[in-house]
PDB file of C-alpha atoms in Angstrom:
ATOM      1  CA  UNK A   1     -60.590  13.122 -60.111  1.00  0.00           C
ATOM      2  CA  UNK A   2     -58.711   9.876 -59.304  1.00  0.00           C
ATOM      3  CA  UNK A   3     -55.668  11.094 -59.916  1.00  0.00           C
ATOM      4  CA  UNK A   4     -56.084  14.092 -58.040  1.00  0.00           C
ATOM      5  CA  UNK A   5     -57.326  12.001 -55.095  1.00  0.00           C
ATOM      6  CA  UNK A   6     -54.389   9.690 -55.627  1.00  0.00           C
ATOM      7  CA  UNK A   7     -51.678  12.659 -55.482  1.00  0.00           C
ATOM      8  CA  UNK A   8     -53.126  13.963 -52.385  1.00  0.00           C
ATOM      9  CA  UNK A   9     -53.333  10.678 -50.297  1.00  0.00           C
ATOM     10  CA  UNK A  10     -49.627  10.405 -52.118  1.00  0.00           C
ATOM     11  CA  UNK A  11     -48.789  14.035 -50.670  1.00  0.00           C
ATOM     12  CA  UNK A  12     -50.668  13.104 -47.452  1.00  0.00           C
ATOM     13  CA  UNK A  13     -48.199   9.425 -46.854  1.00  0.00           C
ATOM     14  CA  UNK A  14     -45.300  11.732 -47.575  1.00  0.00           C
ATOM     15  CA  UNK A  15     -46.457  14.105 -45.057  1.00  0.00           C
ATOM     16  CA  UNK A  16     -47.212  11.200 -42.728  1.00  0.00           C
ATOM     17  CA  UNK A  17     -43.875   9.075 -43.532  1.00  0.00           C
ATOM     18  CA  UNK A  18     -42.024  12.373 -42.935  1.00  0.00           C
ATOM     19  CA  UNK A  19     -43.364  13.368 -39.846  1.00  0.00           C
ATOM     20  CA  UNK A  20     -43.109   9.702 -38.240  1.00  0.00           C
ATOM     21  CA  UNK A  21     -39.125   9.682 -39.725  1.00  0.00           C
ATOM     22  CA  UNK A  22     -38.649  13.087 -37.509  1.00  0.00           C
ATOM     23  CA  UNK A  23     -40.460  11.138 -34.512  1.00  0.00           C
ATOM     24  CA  UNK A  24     -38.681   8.003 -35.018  1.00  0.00           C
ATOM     25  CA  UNK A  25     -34.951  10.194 -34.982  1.00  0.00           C
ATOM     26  CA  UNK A  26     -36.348  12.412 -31.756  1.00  0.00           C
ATOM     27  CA  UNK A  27     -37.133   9.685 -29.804  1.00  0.00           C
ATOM     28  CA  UNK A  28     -33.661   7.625 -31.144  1.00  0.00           C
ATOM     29  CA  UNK A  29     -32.202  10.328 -29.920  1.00  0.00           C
ATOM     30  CA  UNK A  30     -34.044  10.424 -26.567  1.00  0.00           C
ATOM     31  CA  UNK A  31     -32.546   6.877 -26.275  1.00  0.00           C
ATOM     32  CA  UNK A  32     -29.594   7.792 -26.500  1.00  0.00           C
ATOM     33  CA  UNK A  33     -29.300  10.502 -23.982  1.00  0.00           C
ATOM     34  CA  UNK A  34     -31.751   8.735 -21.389  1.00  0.00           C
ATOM     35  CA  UNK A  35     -29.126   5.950 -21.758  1.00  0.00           C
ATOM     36  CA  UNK A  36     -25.637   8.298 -21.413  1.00  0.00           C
ATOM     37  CA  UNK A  37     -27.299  10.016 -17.983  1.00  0.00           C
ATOM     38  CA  UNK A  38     -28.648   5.958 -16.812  1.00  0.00           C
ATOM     39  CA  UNK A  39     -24.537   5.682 -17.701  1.00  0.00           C
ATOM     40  CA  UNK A  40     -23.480   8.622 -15.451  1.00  0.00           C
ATOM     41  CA  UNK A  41     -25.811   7.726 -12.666  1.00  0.00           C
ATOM     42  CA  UNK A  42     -24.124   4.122 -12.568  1.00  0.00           C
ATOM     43  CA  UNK A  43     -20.869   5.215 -12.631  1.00  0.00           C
ATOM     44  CA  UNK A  44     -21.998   8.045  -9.998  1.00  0.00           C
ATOM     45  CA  UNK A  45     -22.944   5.231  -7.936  1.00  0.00           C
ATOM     46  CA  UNK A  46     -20.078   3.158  -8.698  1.00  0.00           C
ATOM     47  CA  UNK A  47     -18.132   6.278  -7.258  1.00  0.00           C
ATOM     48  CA  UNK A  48     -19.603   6.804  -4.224  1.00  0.00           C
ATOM     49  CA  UNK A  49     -19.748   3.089  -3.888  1.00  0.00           C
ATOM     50  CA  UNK A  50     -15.595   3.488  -3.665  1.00  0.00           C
ATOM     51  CA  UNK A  51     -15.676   6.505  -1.788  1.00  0.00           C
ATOM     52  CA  UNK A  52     -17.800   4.737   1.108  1.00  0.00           C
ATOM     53  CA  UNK A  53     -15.226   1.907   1.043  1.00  0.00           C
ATOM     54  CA  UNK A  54     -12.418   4.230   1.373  1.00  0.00           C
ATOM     55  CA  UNK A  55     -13.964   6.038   4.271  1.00  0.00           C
ATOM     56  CA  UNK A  56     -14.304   2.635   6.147  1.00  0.00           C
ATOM     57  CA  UNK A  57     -10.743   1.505   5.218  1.00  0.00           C
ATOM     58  CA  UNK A  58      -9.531   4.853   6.720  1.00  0.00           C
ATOM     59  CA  UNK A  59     -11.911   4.081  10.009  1.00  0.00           C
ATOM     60  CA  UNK A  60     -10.446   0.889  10.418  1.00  0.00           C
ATOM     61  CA  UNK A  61      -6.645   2.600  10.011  1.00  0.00           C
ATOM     62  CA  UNK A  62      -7.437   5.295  12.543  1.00  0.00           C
ATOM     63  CA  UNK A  63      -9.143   2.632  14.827  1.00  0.00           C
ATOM     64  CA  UNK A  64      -6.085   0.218  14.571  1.00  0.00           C
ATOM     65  CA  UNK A  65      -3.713   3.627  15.355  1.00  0.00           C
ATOM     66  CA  UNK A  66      -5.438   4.181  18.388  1.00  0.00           C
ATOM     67  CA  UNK A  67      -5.502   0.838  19.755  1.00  0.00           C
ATOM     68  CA  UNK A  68      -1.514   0.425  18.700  1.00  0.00           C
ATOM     69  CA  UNK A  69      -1.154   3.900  20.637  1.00  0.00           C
ATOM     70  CA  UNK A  70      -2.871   2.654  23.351  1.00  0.00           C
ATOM     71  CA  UNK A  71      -0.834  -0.322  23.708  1.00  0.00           C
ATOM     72  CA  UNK A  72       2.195   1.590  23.594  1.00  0.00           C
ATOM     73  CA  UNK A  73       1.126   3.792  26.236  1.00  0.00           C
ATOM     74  CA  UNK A  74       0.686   1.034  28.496  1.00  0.00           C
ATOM     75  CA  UNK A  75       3.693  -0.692  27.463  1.00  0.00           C
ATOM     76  CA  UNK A  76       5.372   2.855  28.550  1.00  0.00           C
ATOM     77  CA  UNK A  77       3.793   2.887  31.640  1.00  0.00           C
ATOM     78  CA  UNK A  78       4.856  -0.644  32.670  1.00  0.00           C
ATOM     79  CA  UNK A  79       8.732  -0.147  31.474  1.00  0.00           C
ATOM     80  CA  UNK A  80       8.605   2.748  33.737  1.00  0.00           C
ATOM     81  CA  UNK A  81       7.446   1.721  36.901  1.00  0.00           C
ATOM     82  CA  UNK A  82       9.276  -1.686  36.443  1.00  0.00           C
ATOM     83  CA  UNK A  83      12.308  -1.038  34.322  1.00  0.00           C
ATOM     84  CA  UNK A  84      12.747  -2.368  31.255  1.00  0.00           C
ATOM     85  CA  UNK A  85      11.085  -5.857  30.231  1.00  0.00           C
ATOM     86  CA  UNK A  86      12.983  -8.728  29.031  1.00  0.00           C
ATOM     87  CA  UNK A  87      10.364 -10.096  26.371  1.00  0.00           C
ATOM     88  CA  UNK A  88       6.846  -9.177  24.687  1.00  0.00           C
ATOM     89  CA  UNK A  89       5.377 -11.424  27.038  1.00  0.00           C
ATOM     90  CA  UNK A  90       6.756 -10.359  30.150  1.00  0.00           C
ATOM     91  CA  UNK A  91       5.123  -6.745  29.798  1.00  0.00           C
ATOM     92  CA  UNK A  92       1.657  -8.651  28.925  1.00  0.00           C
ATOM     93  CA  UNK A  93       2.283 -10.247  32.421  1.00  0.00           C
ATOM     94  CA  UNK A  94       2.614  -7.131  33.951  1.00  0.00           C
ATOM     95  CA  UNK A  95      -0.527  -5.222  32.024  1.00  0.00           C
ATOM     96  CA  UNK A  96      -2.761  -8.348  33.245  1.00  0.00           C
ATOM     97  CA  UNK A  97      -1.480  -7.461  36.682  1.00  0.00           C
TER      98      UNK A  97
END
């Protein structure tokens, strides 16, 4: 009887040593995708990180425009009701009034 008792508690560690060797791979592999998507979340972040940077860069471009555009208007508006100026400064002289 002891050797029949001693082949099943052998049959029942294999069972056992089996069954945590399948949980050990599933949740190895668990790892390993929960760490790829952490992965593509970061560098989905790191994306729209740049994206948000890019969109300010491009504010500050069109803001800049506009402000040399409005310059220039006023610089046009100056050279034609006083003819042309002789120096930078001279049309800032006349924009101060």
């Amino acid at each position: 009887m002891a050797t029949g008792a001693q082949d099943s508690q052998a049959r029942f560690g294999q069972s056992v040593k089996g069954l945590l060797t399948e949980k050990v791979n599933t949740c190895g592999t668990d790892v390993i995708a929960l760490t790829k998507q952490v992965l593509k979340g970061s560098r989905s972040s790191e994306l729209l990180g740049q994206a948000a940077r890019n969109m300010v860069l491009q504010e500050d471009a069109i803001l800049h425009s506009e402000d040399a555009r409005s310059y220039s208007e006023e610089c046009w508006t100056v050279i034609r009701s006083t003819g042309p100026a002789k120096s930078p400064a001279e049309i800032e002289w006349h924009i101060r009034g």
